[in-house]
Short mmCIF file of C-alpha atoms (C1' of nucleotides) in Angstrom, two decimals:
data_model
loop_
_atom_site.label_atom_id
_atom_site.label_comp_id
_atom_site.label_asym_id
_atom_site.label_seq_id
_atom_site.Cartn_x
_atom_site.Cartn_y
_atom_site.Cartn_z
CA MET A 1 177.50 90.77 -54.96
CA SER A 2 179.14 89.53 -58.13
CA PHE A 3 181.77 91.20 -60.21
CA ARG A 4 179.01 92.18 -62.61
CA ASP A 5 176.85 93.68 -59.87
CA LEU A 6 179.74 95.65 -58.51
CA ALA A 7 180.77 96.83 -61.96
CA ASN A 8 177.21 97.90 -62.63
CA ASP A 9 177.06 99.94 -59.43
CA VAL A 10 180.35 101.66 -60.22
CA GLY A 11 179.43 102.20 -63.84
CA ILE A 12 182.08 100.10 -65.55
CA LYS A 13 182.35 96.58 -66.93
CA SER A 14 183.16 93.51 -64.92
CA ALA A 15 186.39 92.95 -66.84
CA SER A 16 187.55 96.35 -65.61
CA VAL A 17 186.96 95.31 -62.03
CA HIS A 18 189.13 92.28 -62.65
CA TYR A 19 191.85 94.65 -63.78
CA HIS A 20 191.99 96.23 -60.32
CA PHE A 21 191.17 93.08 -58.32
CA PRO A 22 192.16 90.00 -60.32
CA THR A 23 190.36 87.48 -58.12
CA LYS A 24 187.49 87.45 -55.70
CA ALA A 25 189.96 86.91 -52.89
CA ASP A 26 191.81 90.10 -53.83
CA LEU A 27 188.55 92.01 -53.87
CA GLY A 28 187.46 90.64 -50.52
CA GLU A 29 190.77 91.40 -48.90
CA ALA A 30 190.75 94.96 -50.16
CA LEU A 31 187.19 95.41 -48.94
CA VAL A 32 187.97 94.26 -45.41
CA ALA A 33 191.22 96.20 -45.36
CA ARG A 34 189.46 99.42 -46.34
CA TYR A 35 186.76 98.77 -43.77
CA ALA A 36 189.34 98.22 -41.05
CA ASP A 37 191.26 101.33 -42.05
CA ARG A 38 188.17 103.51 -41.90
CA PHE A 39 187.19 102.00 -38.58
CA LYS A 40 190.67 102.69 -37.25
CA ALA A 41 190.38 106.30 -38.35
CA GLU A 42 187.13 106.62 -36.42
CA LEU A 43 188.73 105.04 -33.36
CA ASP A 44 191.53 107.59 -33.47
CA LYS A 45 188.99 110.38 -33.34
CA ILE A 46 187.48 109.17 -30.08
CA GLU A 47 188.27 111.37 -27.12
CA THR A 48 189.47 109.04 -24.37
CA GLY A 49 188.94 111.61 -21.65
CA THR A 50 186.49 109.70 -19.50
CA LEU A 51 185.89 105.99 -19.67
CA GLU A 52 182.15 106.32 -20.00
CA SER A 53 182.17 108.79 -22.84
CA ALA A 54 184.84 106.82 -24.67
CA LEU A 55 182.82 103.63 -24.38
CA ASN A 56 179.71 105.43 -25.54
CA ALA A 57 181.56 106.73 -28.57
CA TYR A 58 182.91 103.26 -29.28
CA VAL A 59 179.49 101.67 -29.12
CA ALA A 60 178.15 104.44 -31.31
CA LEU A 61 180.54 103.34 -34.07
CA TYR A 62 178.78 99.99 -34.17
CA SER A 63 175.33 101.38 -33.58
CA ARG A 64 175.67 103.78 -36.45
CA ALA A 65 176.33 100.97 -38.91
CA LEU A 66 173.34 99.07 -37.61
CA VAL A 67 170.94 101.98 -37.78
CA LEU A 68 172.04 104.12 -40.70
CA ASN A 69 173.23 101.59 -43.22
CA GLU A 70 170.68 99.05 -42.09
CA SER A 71 173.47 96.53 -42.23
CA ILE A 72 175.94 95.07 -39.77
CA CYS A 73 179.67 95.05 -39.21
CA LEU A 74 181.41 93.71 -42.30
CA CYS A 75 183.76 91.67 -40.17
CA ALA A 76 180.87 90.00 -38.38
CA ILE A 77 179.78 88.67 -41.74
CA MET A 78 183.28 87.72 -42.82
CA GLY A 79 184.02 86.15 -39.46
CA ALA A 80 180.86 84.08 -39.52
CA GLU A 81 181.83 82.82 -42.96
CA ALA A 82 185.48 82.38 -42.07
CA ILE A 83 185.30 78.68 -42.83
CA GLY A 84 185.34 78.60 -46.60
CA LEU A 85 186.76 82.09 -47.12
CA PRO A 86 190.25 82.67 -48.53
CA GLU A 87 193.06 82.91 -46.03
CA ASN A 88 194.02 86.46 -46.93
CA VAL A 89 190.48 87.63 -46.18
CA ASN A 90 190.44 85.80 -42.86
CA SER A 91 193.71 87.32 -41.74
CA ARG A 92 192.34 90.80 -42.42
CA THR A 93 189.23 89.96 -40.43
CA LYS A 94 191.35 88.67 -37.58
CA ALA A 95 193.39 91.87 -37.70
CA PHE A 96 190.21 93.90 -37.35
CA PHE A 97 189.19 92.03 -34.21
CA ASP A 98 192.72 92.25 -32.83
CA MET A 99 192.70 95.99 -33.38
CA ASN A 100 189.40 96.39 -31.58
CA ARG A 101 190.48 94.32 -28.60
CA ALA A 102 193.77 96.19 -28.39
CA TRP A 103 192.07 99.56 -28.44
CA LEU A 104 189.62 98.58 -25.72
CA ASP A 105 192.34 96.90 -23.69
CA ALA A 106 194.34 100.10 -23.72
CA LEU A 107 191.32 102.17 -22.77
CA LEU A 108 190.37 99.92 -19.87
CA THR A 109 193.92 99.57 -18.65
CA GLN A 110 194.33 103.30 -18.74
CA ASN A 111 191.29 103.54 -16.47
CA ASN A 112 192.59 100.93 -14.04
CA ILE A 113 189.99 98.32 -14.90
CA ARG A 114 190.83 94.82 -13.74
CA SER A 115 191.07 92.01 -16.30
CA ALA A 116 191.15 94.60 -19.04
CA ALA A 117 192.03 92.15 -21.81
CA ASP A 118 189.25 89.75 -20.91
CA LYS A 119 186.70 92.52 -20.73
CA ALA A 120 187.89 93.97 -24.00
CA GLY A 121 187.28 90.60 -25.63
CA LEU A 122 183.88 90.40 -24.03
CA ILE A 123 182.83 93.80 -25.32
CA VAL A 124 183.93 93.12 -28.88
CA SER A 125 182.19 89.75 -28.92
CA ALA A 126 179.04 91.10 -27.31
CA LEU A 127 178.77 93.96 -29.79
CA GLU A 128 179.44 91.80 -32.81
CA GLY A 129 177.04 89.16 -31.58
CA GLY A 130 174.53 91.80 -30.59
CA MET A 131 174.48 93.17 -34.10
CA ILE A 132 173.79 89.72 -35.46
CA VAL A 133 171.00 88.96 -33.03
CA ALA A 134 169.44 92.37 -33.55
CA SER A 135 169.71 92.12 -37.31
CA ALA A 136 168.23 88.63 -37.44
CA SER A 137 165.44 89.72 -35.11
CA ASN A 138 164.94 92.97 -36.97
CA ASP A 139 164.93 94.74 -33.63
CA ARG A 140 167.56 97.39 -33.03
CA LYS A 141 166.60 97.68 -29.39
CA LEU A 142 168.17 94.30 -28.80
CA PHE A 143 171.54 95.73 -29.76
CA ASP A 144 171.11 98.73 -27.50
CA GLN A 145 170.23 96.43 -24.61
CA VAL A 146 173.31 94.34 -25.19
CA ALA A 147 175.52 97.40 -25.44
CA GLU A 148 174.18 98.75 -22.16
CA ALA A 149 174.59 95.42 -20.42
CA ALA A 150 178.15 95.14 -21.71
CA LYS A 151 179.04 98.59 -20.43
CA ALA A 152 177.48 97.70 -17.09
CA CYS A 153 179.99 94.88 -16.77
CA ILE A 154 182.90 97.31 -16.69
CA SER A 155 184.27 98.52 -13.35
CA MET B 1 176.65 73.87 -50.25
CA SER B 2 174.60 73.44 -53.39
CA PHE B 3 171.77 71.01 -54.03
CA ARG B 4 174.27 68.89 -55.92
CA ASP B 5 176.80 68.89 -53.09
CA LEU B 6 174.16 67.89 -50.60
CA ALA B 7 172.77 65.21 -52.88
CA ASN B 8 176.26 63.85 -53.36
CA ASP B 9 176.84 63.62 -49.64
CA VAL B 10 173.54 61.85 -49.08
CA GLY B 11 174.05 59.58 -52.07
CA ILE B 12 171.12 60.63 -54.25
CA LYS B 13 170.56 63.03 -57.12
CA SER B 14 169.92 66.73 -56.78
CA ALA B 15 166.46 66.35 -58.31
CA SER B 16 165.56 64.05 -55.44
CA VAL B 17 166.58 66.69 -52.93
CA HIS B 18 164.27 69.11 -54.70
CA TYR B 19 161.51 66.56 -54.16
CA HIS B 20 161.86 66.87 -50.38
CA PHE B 21 162.80 70.57 -50.32
CA PRO B 22 161.43 72.28 -53.41
CA THR B 23 163.40 75.51 -53.01
CA LYS B 24 166.56 76.65 -51.29
CA ALA B 25 164.42 78.57 -48.84
CA ASP B 26 162.60 75.40 -47.84
CA LEU B 27 165.88 73.62 -47.33
CA GLY B 28 167.34 76.45 -45.29
CA GLU B 29 164.29 76.70 -43.09
CA ALA B 30 164.29 72.96 -42.41
CA LEU B 31 167.98 73.09 -41.60
CA VAL B 32 167.64 75.88 -39.05
CA ALA B 33 164.49 74.34 -37.59
CA ARG B 34 166.23 71.02 -37.05
CA TYR B 35 169.22 72.77 -35.53
CA ALA B 36 166.98 74.69 -33.15
CA ASP B 37 165.05 71.57 -32.18
CA ARG B 38 168.21 69.68 -31.37
CA PHE B 39 169.56 72.60 -29.41
CA LYS B 40 166.31 72.81 -27.48
CA ALA B 41 166.58 69.12 -26.65
CA GLU B 42 170.05 69.71 -25.25
CA LEU B 43 168.82 72.67 -23.22
CA ASP B 44 166.13 70.51 -21.67
CA LYS B 45 168.76 68.08 -20.50
CA ILE B 46 170.64 70.71 -18.52
CA GLU B 47 170.31 70.32 -14.78
CA THR B 48 169.43 73.76 -13.43
CA GLY B 49 170.37 72.89 -9.88
CA THR B 50 173.03 75.52 -9.32
CA LEU B 51 173.48 78.64 -11.41
CA GLU B 52 177.14 78.07 -11.99
CA SER B 53 176.84 74.49 -13.19
CA ALA B 54 173.88 75.37 -15.39
CA LEU B 55 175.82 78.20 -17.00
CA ASN B 56 178.80 75.95 -17.51
CA ALA B 57 176.62 73.37 -19.21
CA TYR B 58 175.07 76.07 -21.35
CA VAL B 59 178.42 77.40 -22.47
CA ALA B 60 179.54 73.84 -23.15
CA LEU B 61 176.79 73.50 -25.74
CA TYR B 62 178.41 76.27 -27.73
CA SER B 63 181.94 75.23 -27.00
CA ARG B 64 181.30 71.73 -28.24
CA ALA B 65 180.20 72.98 -31.64
CA LEU B 66 183.31 75.12 -31.86
CA VAL B 67 185.69 72.36 -30.90
CA LEU B 68 184.27 69.12 -32.23
CA ASN B 69 182.71 70.14 -35.49
CA GLU B 70 185.33 72.77 -36.07
CA SER B 71 182.48 75.01 -37.08
CA ILE B 72 180.32 77.60 -35.36
CA CYS B 73 176.70 78.04 -34.41
CA LEU B 74 174.53 77.71 -37.50
CA CYS B 75 172.40 80.64 -36.40
CA ALA B 76 175.45 82.85 -36.08
CA ILE B 77 176.04 82.28 -39.76
CA MET B 78 172.40 82.69 -40.70
CA GLY B 79 172.04 85.75 -38.51
CA ALA B 80 175.10 87.38 -40.02
CA GLU B 81 173.65 86.80 -43.46
CA ALA B 82 170.12 87.75 -42.45
CA ILE B 83 170.06 90.57 -44.97
CA GLY B 84 169.55 88.73 -48.24
CA LEU B 85 168.18 85.52 -46.75
CA PRO B 86 164.55 84.42 -47.21
CA GLU B 87 162.09 85.57 -44.59
CA ASN B 88 161.16 82.07 -43.45
CA VAL B 89 164.80 81.33 -42.69
CA ASN B 90 165.22 84.57 -40.77
CA SER B 91 162.17 83.94 -38.63
CA ARG B 92 163.59 80.54 -37.65
CA THR B 93 166.88 82.16 -36.77
CA LYS B 94 165.12 84.79 -34.70
CA ALA B 95 163.18 82.03 -32.93
CA PHE B 96 166.46 80.35 -32.02
CA PHE B 97 167.81 83.50 -30.41
CA ASP B 98 164.50 84.12 -28.66
CA MET B 99 164.57 80.62 -27.26
CA ASN B 100 168.09 81.07 -25.95
CA ARG B 101 167.34 84.37 -24.30
CA ALA B 102 164.16 83.00 -22.75
CA TRP B 103 165.97 79.99 -21.32
CA LEU B 104 168.72 82.13 -19.81
CA ASP B 105 166.23 84.70 -18.57
CA ALA B 106 164.34 81.98 -16.71
CA LEU B 107 167.54 80.58 -15.27
CA LEU B 108 168.80 83.93 -14.04
CA THR B 109 165.41 84.99 -12.71
CA GLN B 110 165.12 81.73 -10.87
CA ASN B 111 168.42 82.55 -9.22
CA ASN B 112 167.36 86.06 -8.26
CA ILE B 113 169.75 87.79 -10.64
CA ARG B 114 168.91 91.43 -11.28
CA SER B 115 168.25 92.59 -14.86
CA ALA B 116 167.94 88.98 -15.90
CA ALA B 117 166.61 89.72 -19.38
CA ASP B 118 169.41 92.16 -20.17
CA LYS B 119 172.04 89.77 -18.95
CA ALA B 120 170.48 86.92 -20.89
CA GLY B 121 170.76 88.99 -24.04
CA LEU B 122 174.35 89.84 -23.21
CA ILE B 123 175.33 86.22 -22.74
CA VAL B 124 173.75 85.05 -25.99
CA SER B 125 175.35 87.88 -27.94
CA ALA B 126 178.73 87.41 -26.29
CA LEU B 127 178.79 83.69 -27.01
CA GLU B 128 177.64 84.07 -30.59
CA GLY B 129 180.09 86.88 -31.18
CA GLY B 130 182.80 85.00 -29.32
CA MET B 131 182.45 82.05 -31.64
CA ILE B 132 182.85 84.32 -34.62
CA VAL B 133 185.89 86.11 -33.29
CA ALA B 134 187.48 82.84 -32.22
CA SER B 135 186.72 81.19 -35.54
CA ALA B 136 188.05 84.07 -37.59
CA SER B 137 191.14 84.23 -35.41
CA ASN B 138 191.53 80.46 -35.44
CA ASP B 139 192.05 80.63 -31.69
CA ARG B 140 189.65 78.70 -29.53
CA LYS B 141 191.03 80.28 -26.36
CA LEU B 142 189.43 83.54 -27.37
CA PHE B 143 186.02 81.93 -27.04
CA ASP B 144 186.83 80.47 -23.64
CA GLN B 145 188.00 83.88 -22.46
CA VAL B 146 184.79 85.50 -23.60
CA ALA B 147 182.68 82.79 -21.98
CA GLU B 148 184.49 83.23 -18.68
CA ALA B 149 184.18 86.98 -18.82
CA ALA B 150 180.49 86.71 -19.59
CA LYS B 151 179.87 84.41 -16.64
CA ALA B 152 181.83 86.79 -14.42
CA CYS B 153 179.31 89.50 -15.27
CA ILE B 154 176.51 87.59 -13.61
CA SER B 155 175.51 88.59 -10.08
"C1'" DG C 1 204.06 107.97 -77.06
"C1'" DT C 2 203.36 105.37 -73.32
"C1'" DA C 3 201.03 103.31 -69.54
"C1'" DA C 4 196.89 102.91 -67.05
"C1'" DA C 5 192.25 101.79 -67.40
"C1'" DA C 6 188.63 100.87 -69.67
"C1'" DC C 7 186.34 98.03 -73.33
"C1'" DT C 8 184.26 93.67 -76.29
"C1'" DA C 9 183.73 89.08 -76.53
"C1'" DT C 10 183.87 84.75 -74.94
"C1'" DC C 11 184.80 80.38 -72.20
"C1'" DT C 12 183.80 77.07 -68.74
"C1'" DT C 13 181.62 75.85 -64.81
"C1'" DC C 14 178.18 75.71 -61.66
"C1'" DC C 15 173.71 76.68 -59.96
"C1'" DG C 16 168.54 76.31 -58.92
"C1'" DA C 17 164.79 74.51 -60.87
"C1'" DT C 18 161.54 71.78 -63.83
"C1'" DA C 19 159.56 68.11 -66.80
"C1'" DG C 20 158.64 63.69 -67.24
"C1'" DG C 21 159.53 58.85 -66.34
"C1'" DT C 22 160.12 54.50 -63.29
"C1'" DA C 23 159.94 51.13 -59.51
"C1'" DG C 24 157.84 49.69 -55.36
"C1'" DG C 25 154.46 49.43 -51.89
"C1'" DG C 26 150.02 50.10 -50.16
"C1'" DT C 27 144.81 50.48 -50.75
"C1'" DC C 28 140.31 50.17 -52.53
"C1'" DT C 29 136.85 47.66 -54.89
"C1'" DA C 30 134.36 44.27 -58.12
"C1'" DT D 1 141.92 37.70 -54.92
"C1'" DA D 2 143.04 40.22 -59.01
"C1'" DG D 3 143.18 44.28 -61.21
"C1'" DA D 4 143.00 49.46 -61.05
"C1'" DC D 5 144.72 53.16 -58.80
"C1'" DC D 6 147.72 56.21 -56.24
"C1'" DC D 7 151.47 57.83 -53.46
"C1'" DT D 8 156.31 58.06 -52.31
"C1'" DA D 9 160.87 58.46 -53.58
"C1'" DC D 10 163.91 58.18 -56.54
"C1'" DC D 11 165.71 58.70 -61.44
"C1'" DT D 12 167.37 60.96 -66.34
"C1'" DA D 13 167.71 64.86 -68.92
"C1'" DT D 14 167.67 69.46 -69.61
"C1'" DC D 15 166.86 74.54 -69.33
"C1'" DG D 16 168.11 79.37 -68.54
"C1'" DG D 17 170.97 82.01 -66.24
"C1'" DA D 18 174.68 83.73 -63.54
"C1'" DA D 19 179.15 83.33 -62.00
"C1'" DG D 20 184.52 83.89 -62.15
"C1'" DA D 21 187.90 84.51 -65.16
"C1'" DT D 22 190.78 85.46 -69.51
"C1'" DA D 23 192.43 87.17 -74.16
"C1'" DG D 24 192.84 90.65 -76.98
"C1'" DT D 25 191.52 95.54 -78.31
"C1'" DT D 26 190.57 100.38 -77.73
"C1'" DT D 27 190.33 104.58 -75.25
"C1'" DT D 28 192.03 108.03 -72.04
"C1'" DA D 29 195.28 110.86 -69.46
"C1'" DC D 30 199.63 112.61 -68.64
#
DNA sequence: GTAAAACTATCTTCCGATAGGTAGGGTCTA
DNA sequence: TAGACCCTACCTATCGGAAGATAGTTTTAC
């Protein structure tokens, strides 16, 4: 996705995109930041009543991206490319993962799960990795399997 | 990494690289294929005597890439970029993941672990995702945490 | 009238790819 | 055994295009 492609999609000229986002790094950072913000908003909507339903809702956030948009988590892509990406983009990506782990950690702790932080990290990694494996294999069932197996690890 | 960059590293001209790998797709496929072959060779060396030691050796294969080369699994990168990559590259990437799951499935089955296939998928996804999260966060400990948590899920 | 936001036009750099040539080594045959 | 031939692996040179970015100008909205 070049400046010209993006400009074309929006309906303006590439020079106008540069007006809002001077460099590619600025554009990338804004993209990840917006993605993280929207994800955070979805997290805040999740009802943390029972552990199981909360986890299901959490997984559904990932699953939706995989199924509907036929793409994968933006931060999985950015994270995989972290080497060679600008530092400001990487720090936003890191912040996204931190946010996810923190949310899960809080949820698990609240439900008296042992080693909450470790399991939170496992779930995030498994879901991100699961999206990649499923996407590369063109088989969404692989993601569902991973998500189920990850949930089965809790308790 | 362009044809010119690669040619420069090898010490020849980019046209000569095109002689061996006519298109970028050919080059990418060969790269992933070689990576998978080498990984397979390492898998074959693993002593599957005890489950724990075998799993440790398996995780070490990933960990080594993360620590020594200061990079991550090639197939994590290719898988994350699967959308937009040539089909021949994607099928090699898929084959790599299949191979990993099959190896773990056999190991777990051999050790009478229930839901071996599901857990094999979980481990692969967790390790691939763990590398990405750790790389993006520039914190190798995150990967080690994930690897430990994944192993703790077995049995 | 001013400031934001779009535009035109252009520059430089890099990319993947191709055409065509060259040097060296091996092979077949009269 | 000498010449004709061919294959491999590199080379030089170049093409068309796309990319990121900038300078300067015009339009639009309040």
